[in-house]
């Protein structure tokens, strides 16, 4: 008899726990989110390419799709086009130059896209202005090069970008693992007004990000370490509504493959992160190669009325489609 009572208590406790987990983490019982998705334009508006068989050292400029627009990634014209198309944030990549500036450029070396060899650090900013960054782009295995001769002078410095878009929000990517680059960037950013810093987020390897954060603790940053620390802690405690301190004032890039397993996904999770000044960006696929929501078909995979962040390589395609969906 006593054993039966204990079993009944256990079953009752289990049922109550399940009800609590459902109610506390269901988007059915959370505050409505009626805003539009936040659009993050990866490298501005650039040429896209097939992801099939891609490796870390793949020259993506040599495998682009037939161009649908004239913009090259990480340039001021491409960023302006992205903002005009509807981007809320533009992502860009930075590399230190020979003369102590930051150039906005993606690749480790210059051979893939440009007409010179070496790396960004081998050149001064003035010298980089003479490089043709459209030189290596081809959509037909080298039969034609549609941007050759059109990319001279297009590599901007980080300062030029921030000056060109004084109110623009940016996600700055430190490409190196060198902590000295985190210090160099912190020294540069520390001269900016507080309001301008609030429009910037920096992400990259753990070491430079750790160094950057130690000098600018109020800056929103993200690294693999900060991302894992937040998500692991949240997986263990988020069911209760508790928000780990490691999740505060950061940015989370969540692969769509795993997003559904987060406590409260999507609306309750997004509301929780909003409450601690953390931005959530949904990345397509498993997050391995900066895959974005780049087509109308991709948008069909988003949760209904999704209003978090979206990573896209084709903001010119996605933004108009989201506007159409909003009016339907």
PDB file of C-alpha atoms in Angstrom:
ATOM      1  CA  UNK A   1       0.000   0.000   0.000  1.00  0.00           C
ATOM      2  CA  UNK A   2       2.790   2.380   0.944  1.00  0.00           C
ATOM      3  CA  UNK A   3       4.630   1.450  -2.237  1.00  0.00           C
ATOM      4  CA  UNK A   4       1.497   2.308  -4.249  1.00  0.00           C
ATOM      5  CA  UNK A   5       1.234   5.703  -2.568  1.00  0.00           C
ATOM      6  CA  UNK A   6       4.863   6.427  -3.324  1.00  0.00           C
ATOM      7  CA  UNK A   7       4.280   5.531  -6.959  1.00  0.00           C
ATOM      8  CA  UNK A   8       1.250   7.821  -7.109  1.00  0.00           C
ATOM      9  CA  UNK A   9       3.269  10.683  -5.640  1.00  0.00           C
ATOM     10  CA  UNK A  10       6.047  10.046  -8.119  1.00  0.00           C
ATOM     11  CA  UNK A  11       3.626   9.974 -11.054  1.00  0.00           C
ATOM     12  CA  UNK A  12       1.918  13.157  -9.807  1.00  0.00           C
ATOM     13  CA  UNK A  13       5.281  14.896  -9.449  1.00  0.00           C
ATOM     14  CA  UNK A  14       6.286  13.763 -12.934  1.00  0.00           C
ATOM     15  CA  UNK A  15       3.024  15.018 -14.444  1.00  0.00           C
ATOM     16  CA  UNK A  16       3.324  18.367 -12.668  1.00  0.00           C
ATOM     17  CA  UNK A  17       6.907  18.681 -13.883  1.00  0.00           C
ATOM     18  CA  UNK A  18       5.884  17.978 -17.479  1.00  0.00           C
ATOM     19  CA  UNK A  19       3.087  20.545 -17.278  1.00  0.00           C
ATOM     20  CA  UNK A  20       5.506  23.095 -15.833  1.00  0.00           C
ATOM     21  CA  UNK A  21       8.065  22.447 -18.559  1.00  0.00           C
ATOM     22  CA  UNK A  22       5.423  22.831 -21.243  1.00  0.00           C
ATOM     23  CA  UNK A  23       3.821  25.985 -19.852  1.00  0.00           C
ATOM     24  CA  UNK A  24       7.127  27.612 -18.949  1.00  0.00           C
ATOM     25  CA  UNK A  25       8.711  26.946 -22.339  1.00  0.00           C
ATOM     26  CA  UNK A  26       5.856  27.052 -24.796  1.00  0.00           C
ATOM     27  CA  UNK A  27       5.556  29.984 -27.173  1.00  0.00           C
ATOM     28  CA  UNK A  28       1.776  29.574 -26.867  1.00  0.00           C
ATOM     29  CA  UNK A  29       1.859  31.337 -23.525  1.00  0.00           C
ATOM     30  CA  UNK A  30       4.403  34.035 -24.182  1.00  0.00           C
ATOM     31  CA  UNK A  31       4.343  37.656 -25.164  1.00  0.00           C
ATOM     32  CA  UNK A  32       3.497  38.148 -28.833  1.00  0.00           C
ATOM     33  CA  UNK A  33       6.324  39.226 -31.093  1.00  0.00           C
ATOM     34  CA  UNK A  34       5.010  41.263 -33.998  1.00  0.00           C
ATOM     35  CA  UNK A  35       8.244  42.791 -35.279  1.00  0.00           C
ATOM     36  CA  UNK A  36       9.871  41.888 -38.571  1.00  0.00           C
ATOM     37  CA  UNK A  37      12.980  39.686 -38.649  1.00  0.00           C
ATOM     38  CA  UNK A  38      16.339  41.366 -38.164  1.00  0.00           C
ATOM     39  CA  UNK A  39      18.342  40.954 -41.365  1.00  0.00           C
ATOM     40  CA  UNK A  40      22.104  40.455 -41.144  1.00  0.00           C
ATOM     41  CA  UNK A  41      23.764  40.799 -44.534  1.00  0.00           C
ATOM     42  CA  UNK A  42      26.876  38.612 -44.662  1.00  0.00           C
ATOM     43  CA  UNK A  43      29.747  40.618 -46.206  1.00  0.00           C
ATOM     44  CA  UNK A  44      27.227  43.161 -47.488  1.00  0.00           C
ATOM     45  CA  UNK A  45      25.825  42.183 -50.864  1.00  0.00           C
ATOM     46  CA  UNK A  46      28.305  39.976 -52.696  1.00  0.00           C
ATOM     47  CA  UNK A  47      28.523  37.218 -55.237  1.00  0.00           C
ATOM     48  CA  UNK A  48      27.323  33.827 -54.003  1.00  0.00           C
ATOM     49  CA  UNK A  49      28.712  30.413 -54.850  1.00  0.00           C
ATOM     50  CA  UNK A  50      27.958  26.728 -54.634  1.00  0.00           C
ATOM     51  CA  UNK A  51      28.633  25.164 -51.231  1.00  0.00           C
ATOM     52  CA  UNK A  52      29.093  21.681 -52.684  1.00  0.00           C
ATOM     53  CA  UNK A  53      32.447  20.202 -51.709  1.00  0.00           C
ATOM     54  CA  UNK A  54      33.667  23.419 -50.120  1.00  0.00           C
ATOM     55  CA  UNK A  55      36.729  23.275 -47.864  1.00  0.00           C
ATOM     56  CA  UNK A  56      38.479  25.825 -45.668  1.00  0.00           C
ATOM     57  CA  UNK A  57      40.962  26.692 -48.433  1.00  0.00           C
ATOM     58  CA  UNK A  58      38.496  26.662 -51.352  1.00  0.00           C
ATOM     59  CA  UNK A  59      38.753  29.708 -53.602  1.00  0.00           C
ATOM     60  CA  UNK A  60      35.101  30.733 -53.661  1.00  0.00           C
ATOM     61  CA  UNK A  61      35.651  33.473 -56.248  1.00  0.00           C
ATOM     62  CA  UNK A  62      36.430  30.781 -58.820  1.00  0.00           C
ATOM     63  CA  UNK A  63      33.046  29.064 -58.330  1.00  0.00           C
ATOM     64  CA  UNK A  64      30.494  31.858 -58.233  1.00  0.00           C
ATOM     65  CA  UNK A  65      27.047  31.585 -59.737  1.00  0.00           C
ATOM     66  CA  UNK A  66      26.307  33.628 -62.856  1.00  0.00           C
ATOM     67  CA  UNK A  67      26.230  37.204 -61.461  1.00  0.00           C
ATOM     68  CA  UNK A  68      22.818  38.735 -60.794  1.00  0.00           C
ATOM     69  CA  UNK A  69      24.241  42.057 -59.593  1.00  0.00           C
ATOM     70  CA  UNK A  70      27.476  44.036 -59.859  1.00  0.00           C
ATOM     71  CA  UNK A  71      28.576  44.108 -56.216  1.00  0.00           C
ATOM     72  CA  UNK A  72      31.669  42.586 -54.626  1.00  0.00           C
ATOM     73  CA  UNK A  73      31.696  41.539 -50.987  1.00  0.00           C
ATOM     74  CA  UNK A  74      33.210  43.646 -48.208  1.00  0.00           C
ATOM     75  CA  UNK A  75      33.167  46.881 -50.207  1.00  0.00           C
ATOM     76  CA  UNK A  76      31.430  50.146 -49.411  1.00  0.00           C
ATOM     77  CA  UNK A  77      29.179  49.925 -52.522  1.00  0.00           C
ATOM     78  CA  UNK A  78      28.118  46.393 -51.482  1.00  0.00           C
ATOM     79  CA  UNK A  79      27.346  47.556 -47.956  1.00  0.00           C
ATOM     80  CA  UNK A  80      25.375  50.534 -49.204  1.00  0.00           C
ATOM     81  CA  UNK A  81      23.374  48.239 -51.494  1.00  0.00           C
ATOM     82  CA  UNK A  82      22.715  45.885 -48.564  1.00  0.00           C
ATOM     83  CA  UNK A  83      21.435  48.662 -46.309  1.00  0.00           C
ATOM     84  CA  UNK A  84      19.303  50.091 -49.107  1.00  0.00           C
ATOM     85  CA  UNK A  85      17.849  46.635 -49.783  1.00  0.00           C
ATOM     86  CA  UNK A  86      16.741  46.304 -46.163  1.00  0.00           C
ATOM     87  CA  UNK A  87      19.665  45.027 -44.098  1.00  0.00           C
ATOM     88  CA  UNK A  88      19.600  45.964 -40.418  1.00  0.00           C
ATOM     89  CA  UNK A  89      23.194  44.861 -39.835  1.00  0.00           C
ATOM     90  CA  UNK A  90      26.105  44.289 -42.196  1.00  0.00           C
ATOM     91  CA  UNK A  91      28.815  41.747 -41.431  1.00  0.00           C
ATOM     92  CA  UNK A  92      32.376  42.483 -42.530  1.00  0.00           C
ATOM     93  CA  UNK A  93      35.828  40.914 -42.162  1.00  0.00           C
ATOM     94  CA  UNK A  94      38.953  42.752 -41.034  1.00  0.00           C
ATOM     95  CA  UNK A  95      42.680  42.160 -41.429  1.00  0.00           C
ATOM     96  CA  UNK A  96      45.560  44.289 -40.087  1.00  0.00           C
ATOM     97  CA  UNK A  97      47.669  46.069 -42.709  1.00  0.00           C
ATOM     98  CA  UNK A  98      51.416  46.684 -42.854  1.00  0.00           C
ATOM     99  CA  UNK A  99      50.909  50.263 -41.640  1.00  0.00           C
ATOM    100  CA  UNK A 100      48.757  49.410 -38.624  1.00  0.00           C
ATOM    101  CA  UNK A 101      45.275  49.919 -40.030  1.00  0.00           C
ATOM    102  CA  UNK A 102      42.435  47.430 -40.501  1.00  0.00           C
ATOM    103  CA  UNK A 103      41.512  46.579 -44.084  1.00  0.00           C
ATOM    104  CA  UNK A 104      38.112  45.063 -44.818  1.00  0.00           C
ATOM    105  CA  UNK A 105      38.868  41.815 -46.634  1.00  0.00           C
ATOM    106  CA  UNK A 106      37.944  38.163 -46.093  1.00  0.00           C
ATOM    107  CA  UNK A 107      40.576  35.743 -47.377  1.00  0.00           C
ATOM    108  CA  UNK A 108      43.795  34.686 -45.647  1.00  0.00           C
ATOM    109  CA  UNK A 109      45.710  35.373 -48.852  1.00  0.00           C
ATOM    110  CA  UNK A 110      45.152  37.653 -51.817  1.00  0.00           C
ATOM    111  CA  UNK A 111      45.662  35.163 -54.664  1.00  0.00           C
ATOM    112  CA  UNK A 112      42.053  33.958 -54.945  1.00  0.00           C
ATOM    113  CA  UNK A 113      40.271  37.244 -55.639  1.00  0.00           C
ATOM    114  CA  UNK A 114      42.972  39.703 -56.609  1.00  0.00           C
ATOM    115  CA  UNK A 115      45.822  40.278 -59.062  1.00  0.00           C
ATOM    116  CA  UNK A 116      48.587  40.108 -56.424  1.00  0.00           C
ATOM    117  CA  UNK A 117      50.057  37.533 -54.064  1.00  0.00           C
ATOM    118  CA  UNK A 118      50.701  37.521 -50.330  1.00  0.00           C
ATOM    119  CA  UNK A 119      48.400  38.612 -47.522  1.00  0.00           C
ATOM    120  CA  UNK A 120      46.857  41.875 -46.368  1.00  0.00           C
ATOM    121  CA  UNK A 121      49.547  42.385 -43.712  1.00  0.00           C
ATOM    122  CA  UNK A 122      52.187  42.537 -46.464  1.00  0.00           C
ATOM    123  CA  UNK A 123      50.717  45.777 -47.823  1.00  0.00           C
ATOM    124  CA  UNK A 124      49.950  49.270 -46.585  1.00  0.00           C
ATOM    125  CA  UNK A 125      46.399  50.563 -46.887  1.00  0.00           C
ATOM    126  CA  UNK A 126      47.458  52.822 -49.768  1.00  0.00           C
ATOM    127  CA  UNK A 127      49.014  49.869 -51.583  1.00  0.00           C
ATOM    128  CA  UNK A 128      45.858  47.809 -51.130  1.00  0.00           C
ATOM    129  CA  UNK A 129      43.923  50.547 -52.910  1.00  0.00           C
ATOM    130  CA  UNK A 130      45.824  49.686 -56.115  1.00  0.00           C
ATOM    131  CA  UNK A 131      44.763  46.031 -56.025  1.00  0.00           C
ATOM    132  CA  UNK A 132      41.979  44.683 -58.238  1.00  0.00           C
ATOM    133  CA  UNK A 133      39.752  42.633 -55.916  1.00  0.00           C
ATOM    134  CA  UNK A 134      37.497  41.610 -58.806  1.00  0.00           C
ATOM    135  CA  UNK A 135      40.304  39.944 -60.719  1.00  0.00           C
ATOM    136  CA  UNK A 136      39.663  36.293 -59.817  1.00  0.00           C
ATOM    137  CA  UNK A 137      35.870  36.012 -60.014  1.00  0.00           C
ATOM    138  CA  UNK A 138      34.583  33.562 -62.622  1.00  0.00           C
ATOM    139  CA  UNK A 139      31.326  31.689 -63.120  1.00  0.00           C
ATOM    140  CA  UNK A 140      32.451  29.522 -66.027  1.00  0.00           C
ATOM    141  CA  UNK A 141      35.700  27.928 -64.804  1.00  0.00           C
ATOM    142  CA  UNK A 142      37.886  30.713 -66.119  1.00  0.00           C
ATOM    143  CA  UNK A 143      36.402  31.259 -69.568  1.00  0.00           C
ATOM    144  CA  UNK A 144      35.398  34.801 -68.555  1.00  0.00           C
ATOM    145  CA  UNK A 145      36.116  37.095 -65.622  1.00  0.00           C
ATOM    146  CA  UNK A 146      33.203  39.554 -65.393  1.00  0.00           C
ATOM    147  CA  UNK A 147      34.660  41.713 -62.612  1.00  0.00           C
ATOM    148  CA  UNK A 148      38.269  41.878 -63.756  1.00  0.00           C
ATOM    149  CA  UNK A 149      39.441  45.495 -63.800  1.00  0.00           C
ATOM    150  CA  UNK A 150      36.398  46.665 -61.848  1.00  0.00           C
ATOM    151  CA  UNK A 151      37.686  46.106 -58.325  1.00  0.00           C
ATOM    152  CA  UNK A 152      40.601  48.552 -58.171  1.00  0.00           C
ATOM    153  CA  UNK A 153      40.385  50.868 -55.174  1.00  0.00           C
ATOM    154  CA  UNK A 154      37.504  48.996 -53.569  1.00  0.00           C
ATOM    155  CA  UNK A 155      39.227  47.597 -50.449  1.00  0.00           C
ATOM    156  CA  UNK A 156      38.139  49.975 -47.661  1.00  0.00           C
ATOM    157  CA  UNK A 157      39.648  50.491 -44.249  1.00  0.00           C
ATOM    158  CA  UNK A 158      37.467  49.867 -41.216  1.00  0.00           C
ATOM    159  CA  UNK A 159      37.583  53.587 -40.524  1.00  0.00           C
ATOM    160  CA  UNK A 160      36.292  54.397 -44.001  1.00  0.00           C
ATOM    161  CA  UNK A 161      33.379  52.012 -43.542  1.00  0.00           C
ATOM    162  CA  UNK A 162      32.345  53.470 -40.199  1.00  0.00           C
ATOM    163  CA  UNK A 163      32.654  56.985 -41.612  1.00  0.00           C
ATOM    164  CA  UNK A 164      30.598  56.110 -44.694  1.00  0.00           C
ATOM    165  CA  UNK A 165      27.756  54.708 -42.550  1.00  0.00           C
ATOM    166  CA  UNK A 166      27.749  56.776 -39.320  1.00  0.00           C
ATOM    167  CA  UNK A 167      24.457  55.260 -38.171  1.00  0.00           C
ATOM    168  CA  UNK A 168      24.956  51.778 -39.605  1.00  0.00           C
ATOM    169  CA  UNK A 169      25.057  48.669 -37.425  1.00  0.00           C
ATOM    170  CA  UNK A 170      27.926  46.269 -38.104  1.00  0.00           C
ATOM    171  CA  UNK A 171      29.105  42.813 -37.122  1.00  0.00           C
ATOM    172  CA  UNK A 172      32.902  42.900 -37.278  1.00  0.00           C
ATOM    173  CA  UNK A 173      34.720  39.611 -37.809  1.00  0.00           C
ATOM    174  CA  UNK A 174      38.296  39.260 -36.564  1.00  0.00           C
ATOM    175  CA  UNK A 175      39.668  36.558 -38.850  1.00  0.00           C
ATOM    176  CA  UNK A 176      42.848  35.818 -36.906  1.00  0.00           C
ATOM    177  CA  UNK A 177      43.527  33.802 -33.739  1.00  0.00           C
ATOM    178  CA  UNK A 178      46.114  36.384 -32.623  1.00  0.00           C
ATOM    179  CA  UNK A 179      45.163  38.098 -29.332  1.00  0.00           C
ATOM    180  CA  UNK A 180      47.198  41.134 -30.452  1.00  0.00           C
ATOM    181  CA  UNK A 181      44.538  41.818 -33.078  1.00  0.00           C
ATOM    182  CA  UNK A 182      41.967  41.963 -30.315  1.00  0.00           C
ATOM    183  CA  UNK A 183      44.115  44.553 -28.552  1.00  0.00           C
ATOM    184  CA  UNK A 184      44.652  46.520 -31.754  1.00  0.00           C
ATOM    185  CA  UNK A 185      40.929  46.601 -32.440  1.00  0.00           C
ATOM    186  CA  UNK A 186      40.158  47.557 -28.829  1.00  0.00           C
ATOM    187  CA  UNK A 187      42.618  50.454 -29.074  1.00  0.00           C
ATOM    188  CA  UNK A 188      40.876  51.655 -32.226  1.00  0.00           C
ATOM    189  CA  UNK A 189      37.317  51.226 -30.988  1.00  0.00           C
ATOM    190  CA  UNK A 190      38.030  52.843 -27.634  1.00  0.00           C
ATOM    191  CA  UNK A 191      38.235  56.166 -29.442  1.00  0.00           C
ATOM    192  CA  UNK A 192      34.637  55.911 -30.645  1.00  0.00           C
ATOM    193  CA  UNK A 193      31.628  57.423 -28.826  1.00  0.00           C
ATOM    194  CA  UNK A 194      29.559  55.117 -26.596  1.00  0.00           C
ATOM    195  CA  UNK A 195      26.572  55.382 -28.928  1.00  0.00           C
ATOM    196  CA  UNK A 196      28.693  54.247 -31.879  1.00  0.00           C
ATOM    197  CA  UNK A 197      30.032  51.290 -29.921  1.00  0.00           C
ATOM    198  CA  UNK A 198      26.457  50.234 -29.142  1.00  0.00           C
ATOM    199  CA  UNK A 199      25.917  49.778 -32.902  1.00  0.00           C
ATOM    200  CA  UNK A 200      28.838  47.375 -33.222  1.00  0.00           C
ATOM    201  CA  UNK A 201      29.302  43.701 -32.414  1.00  0.00           C
ATOM    202  CA  UNK A 202      32.593  41.843 -32.791  1.00  0.00           C
ATOM    203  CA  UNK A 203      33.056  38.101 -33.229  1.00  0.00           C
ATOM    204  CA  UNK A 204      35.927  35.765 -33.914  1.00  0.00           C
ATOM    205  CA  UNK A 205      38.343  33.358 -32.273  1.00  0.00           C
ATOM    206  CA  UNK A 206      38.348  32.993 -28.494  1.00  0.00           C
ATOM    207  CA  UNK A 207      41.746  34.615 -27.892  1.00  0.00           C
ATOM    208  CA  UNK A 208      41.353  37.972 -29.682  1.00  0.00           C
ATOM    209  CA  UNK A 209      37.769  38.249 -28.474  1.00  0.00           C
ATOM    210  CA  UNK A 210      38.834  37.613 -24.879  1.00  0.00           C
ATOM    211  CA  UNK A 211      41.489  40.315 -25.176  1.00  0.00           C
ATOM    212  CA  UNK A 212      39.031  42.737 -26.773  1.00  0.00           C
ATOM    213  CA  UNK A 213      36.416  42.125 -24.094  1.00  0.00           C
ATOM    214  CA  UNK A 214      38.913  42.696 -21.295  1.00  0.00           C
ATOM    215  CA  UNK A 215      39.572  46.196 -22.629  1.00  0.00           C
ATOM    216  CA  UNK A 216      35.999  47.021 -23.686  1.00  0.00           C
ATOM    217  CA  UNK A 217      33.744  45.074 -21.286  1.00  0.00           C
ATOM    218  CA  UNK A 218      30.555  46.818 -22.417  1.00  0.00           C
ATOM    219  CA  UNK A 219      31.021  45.877 -26.097  1.00  0.00           C
ATOM    220  CA  UNK A 220      28.833  43.076 -27.432  1.00  0.00           C
ATOM    221  CA  UNK A 221      31.109  40.233 -28.539  1.00  0.00           C
ATOM    222  CA  UNK A 222      30.868  36.579 -29.555  1.00  0.00           C
ATOM    223  CA  UNK A 223      33.289  33.699 -29.954  1.00  0.00           C
ATOM    224  CA  UNK A 224      32.887  29.945 -30.060  1.00  0.00           C
ATOM    225  CA  UNK A 225      33.665  29.916 -26.337  1.00  0.00           C
ATOM    226  CA  UNK A 226      30.994  32.490 -25.446  1.00  0.00           C
ATOM    227  CA  UNK A 227      28.470  30.736 -27.695  1.00  0.00           C
ATOM    228  CA  UNK A 228      29.105  27.284 -26.220  1.00  0.00           C
ATOM    229  CA  UNK A 229      29.176  28.582 -22.645  1.00  0.00           C
ATOM    230  CA  UNK A 230      25.804  30.226 -23.075  1.00  0.00           C
ATOM    231  CA  UNK A 231      24.078  27.363 -24.877  1.00  0.00           C
ATOM    232  CA  UNK A 232      25.420  24.648 -22.569  1.00  0.00           C
ATOM    233  CA  UNK A 233      24.400  26.617 -19.477  1.00  0.00           C
ATOM    234  CA  UNK A 234      21.012  27.396 -20.965  1.00  0.00           C
ATOM    235  CA  UNK A 235      20.439  23.749 -21.889  1.00  0.00           C
ATOM    236  CA  UNK A 236      20.936  22.830 -18.261  1.00  0.00           C
ATOM    237  CA  UNK A 237      18.918  25.606 -16.627  1.00  0.00           C
ATOM    238  CA  UNK A 238      16.803  27.307 -19.286  1.00  0.00           C
ATOM    239  CA  UNK A 239      13.844  25.011 -18.699  1.00  0.00           C
ATOM    240  CA  UNK A 240      13.241  26.852 -15.415  1.00  0.00           C
ATOM    241  CA  UNK A 241      13.380  30.288 -17.004  1.00  0.00           C
ATOM    242  CA  UNK A 242      16.764  31.030 -15.445  1.00  0.00           C
ATOM    243  CA  UNK A 243      19.087  32.962 -17.751  1.00  0.00           C
ATOM    244  CA  UNK A 244      22.793  32.252 -17.191  1.00  0.00           C
ATOM    245  CA  UNK A 245      25.017  35.298 -16.794  1.00  0.00           C
ATOM    246  CA  UNK A 246      27.239  34.030 -19.636  1.00  0.00           C
ATOM    247  CA  UNK A 247      24.322  34.641 -21.996  1.00  0.00           C
ATOM    248  CA  UNK A 248      24.113  38.365 -21.213  1.00  0.00           C
ATOM    249  CA  UNK A 249      25.131  41.116 -23.646  1.00  0.00           C
ATOM    250  CA  UNK A 250      26.317  38.835 -26.417  1.00  0.00           C
ATOM    251  CA  UNK A 251      25.231  37.503 -29.791  1.00  0.00           C
ATOM    252  CA  UNK A 252      24.177  33.957 -30.557  1.00  0.00           C
ATOM    253  CA  UNK A 253      24.474  32.443 -34.012  1.00  0.00           C
ATOM    254  CA  UNK A 254      22.104  29.473 -33.862  1.00  0.00           C
ATOM    255  CA  UNK A 255      22.163  26.886 -36.682  1.00  0.00           C
ATOM    256  CA  UNK A 256      18.592  26.094 -37.721  1.00  0.00           C
ATOM    257  CA  UNK A 257      19.397  22.392 -37.379  1.00  0.00           C
ATOM    258  CA  UNK A 258      19.625  22.765 -33.594  1.00  0.00           C
ATOM    259  CA  UNK A 259      17.361  25.745 -32.846  1.00  0.00           C
ATOM    260  CA  UNK A 260      14.257  23.628 -32.219  1.00  0.00           C
ATOM    261  CA  UNK A 261      15.929  21.983 -29.227  1.00  0.00           C
ATOM    262  CA  UNK A 262      16.344  25.246 -27.306  1.00  0.00           C
ATOM    263  CA  UNK A 263      14.032  25.743 -24.332  1.00  0.00           C
ATOM    264  CA  UNK A 264      11.220  28.078 -25.411  1.00  0.00           C
ATOM    265  CA  UNK A 265      12.107  28.212 -29.094  1.00  0.00           C
ATOM    266  CA  UNK A 266      11.255  30.389 -30.834  1.00  0.00           C
ATOM    267  CA  UNK A 267       9.300  33.236 -29.188  1.00  0.00           C
ATOM    268  CA  UNK A 268       9.931  32.587 -25.513  1.00  0.00           C
ATOM    269  CA  UNK A 269      13.624  32.020 -26.176  1.00  0.00           C
ATOM    270  CA  UNK A 270      13.860  35.228 -28.218  1.00  0.00           C
ATOM    271  CA  UNK A 271      12.043  37.208 -25.521  1.00  0.00           C
ATOM    272  CA  UNK A 272      14.367  35.828 -22.873  1.00  0.00           C
ATOM    273  CA  UNK A 273      17.446  36.811 -24.852  1.00  0.00           C
ATOM    274  CA  UNK A 274      16.009  40.260 -25.595  1.00  0.00           C
ATOM    275  CA  UNK A 275      15.605  40.817 -21.857  1.00  0.00           C
ATOM    276  CA  UNK A 276      19.367  40.412 -21.311  1.00  0.00           C
ATOM    277  CA  UNK A 277      20.517  42.398 -24.358  1.00  0.00           C
ATOM    278  CA  UNK A 278      21.491  39.350 -26.391  1.00  0.00           C
ATOM    279  CA  UNK A 279      20.860  39.187 -30.118  1.00  0.00           C
ATOM    280  CA  UNK A 280      19.858  35.914 -31.759  1.00  0.00           C
ATOM    281  CA  UNK A 281      20.801  35.230 -35.396  1.00  0.00           C
ATOM    282  CA  UNK A 282      19.488  32.108 -37.117  1.00  0.00           C
ATOM    283  CA  UNK A 283      22.008  30.571 -39.547  1.00  0.00           C
ATOM    284  CA  UNK A 284      20.955  28.121 -42.256  1.00  0.00           C
ATOM    285  CA  UNK A 285      21.905  24.439 -42.083  1.00  0.00           C
ATOM    286  CA  UNK A 286      24.317  23.298 -39.408  1.00  0.00           C
ATOM    287  CA  UNK A 287      26.252  26.565 -39.274  1.00  0.00           C
ATOM    288  CA  UNK A 288      29.391  25.085 -40.763  1.00  0.00           C
ATOM    289  CA  UNK A 289      30.053  27.407 -43.726  1.00  0.00           C
ATOM    290  CA  UNK A 290      28.159  30.672 -43.193  1.00  0.00           C
ATOM    291  CA  UNK A 291      25.128  29.334 -45.016  1.00  0.00           C
ATOM    292  CA  UNK A 292      22.331  31.839 -45.205  1.00  0.00           C
ATOM    293  CA  UNK A 293      18.638  32.123 -45.881  1.00  0.00           C
ATOM    294  CA  UNK A 294      19.158  33.213 -49.462  1.00  0.00           C
ATOM    295  CA  UNK A 295      16.047  32.189 -51.387  1.00  0.00           C
ATOM    296  CA  UNK A 296      12.273  32.269 -51.110  1.00  0.00           C
ATOM    297  CA  UNK A 297      12.340  28.510 -50.491  1.00  0.00           C
ATOM    298  CA  UNK A 298      14.745  28.998 -47.568  1.00  0.00           C
ATOM    299  CA  UNK A 299      12.256  31.319 -45.862  1.00  0.00           C
ATOM    300  CA  UNK A 300       9.657  28.556 -45.816  1.00  0.00           C
ATOM    301  CA  UNK A 301      11.774  26.778 -43.179  1.00  0.00           C
ATOM    302  CA  UNK A 302      11.484  29.638 -40.702  1.00  0.00           C
ATOM    303  CA  UNK A 303       9.023  29.322 -37.782  1.00  0.00           C
ATOM    304  CA  UNK A 304       5.696  31.060 -38.355  1.00  0.00           C
ATOM    305  CA  UNK A 305       5.921  34.803 -37.678  1.00  0.00           C
ATOM    306  CA  UNK A 306       9.602  34.494 -36.810  1.00  0.00           C
ATOM    307  CA  UNK A 307      11.027  37.838 -35.669  1.00  0.00           C
ATOM    308  CA  UNK A 308      14.579  37.033 -34.590  1.00  0.00           C
ATOM    309  CA  UNK A 309      17.700  37.607 -36.627  1.00  0.00           C
ATOM    310  CA  UNK A 310      18.378  35.994 -40.014  1.00  0.00           C
ATOM    311  CA  UNK A 311      21.794  35.453 -41.609  1.00  0.00           C
ATOM    312  CA  UNK A 312      21.613  36.032 -45.355  1.00  0.00           C
ATOM    313  CA  UNK A 313      23.950  36.339 -48.317  1.00  0.00           C
ATOM    314  CA  UNK A 314      21.151  37.728 -50.521  1.00  0.00           C
ATOM    315  CA  UNK A 315      19.414  40.480 -48.611  1.00  0.00           C
ATOM    316  CA  UNK A 316      18.259  41.850 -51.977  1.00  0.00           C
ATOM    317  CA  UNK A 317      16.155  38.707 -52.443  1.00  0.00           C
ATOM    318  CA  UNK A 318      15.075  38.105 -48.848  1.00  0.00           C
ATOM    319  CA  UNK A 319      14.044  41.597 -47.717  1.00  0.00           C
ATOM    320  CA  UNK A 320      11.393  42.168 -50.425  1.00  0.00           C
ATOM    321  CA  UNK A 321       9.966  38.689 -49.890  1.00  0.00           C
ATOM    322  CA  UNK A 322       9.598  39.278 -46.147  1.00  0.00           C
ATOM    323  CA  UNK A 323       7.778  42.539 -46.892  1.00  0.00           C
ATOM    324  CA  UNK A 324       5.360  40.672 -49.153  1.00  0.00           C
ATOM    325  CA  UNK A 325       4.744  38.034 -46.476  1.00  0.00           C
ATOM    326  CA  UNK A 326       4.093  40.739 -43.876  1.00  0.00           C
ATOM    327  CA  UNK A 327       1.335  42.310 -45.991  1.00  0.00           C
ATOM    328  CA  UNK A 328      -0.409  39.041 -46.838  1.00  0.00           C
TER     329      UNK A 328
END
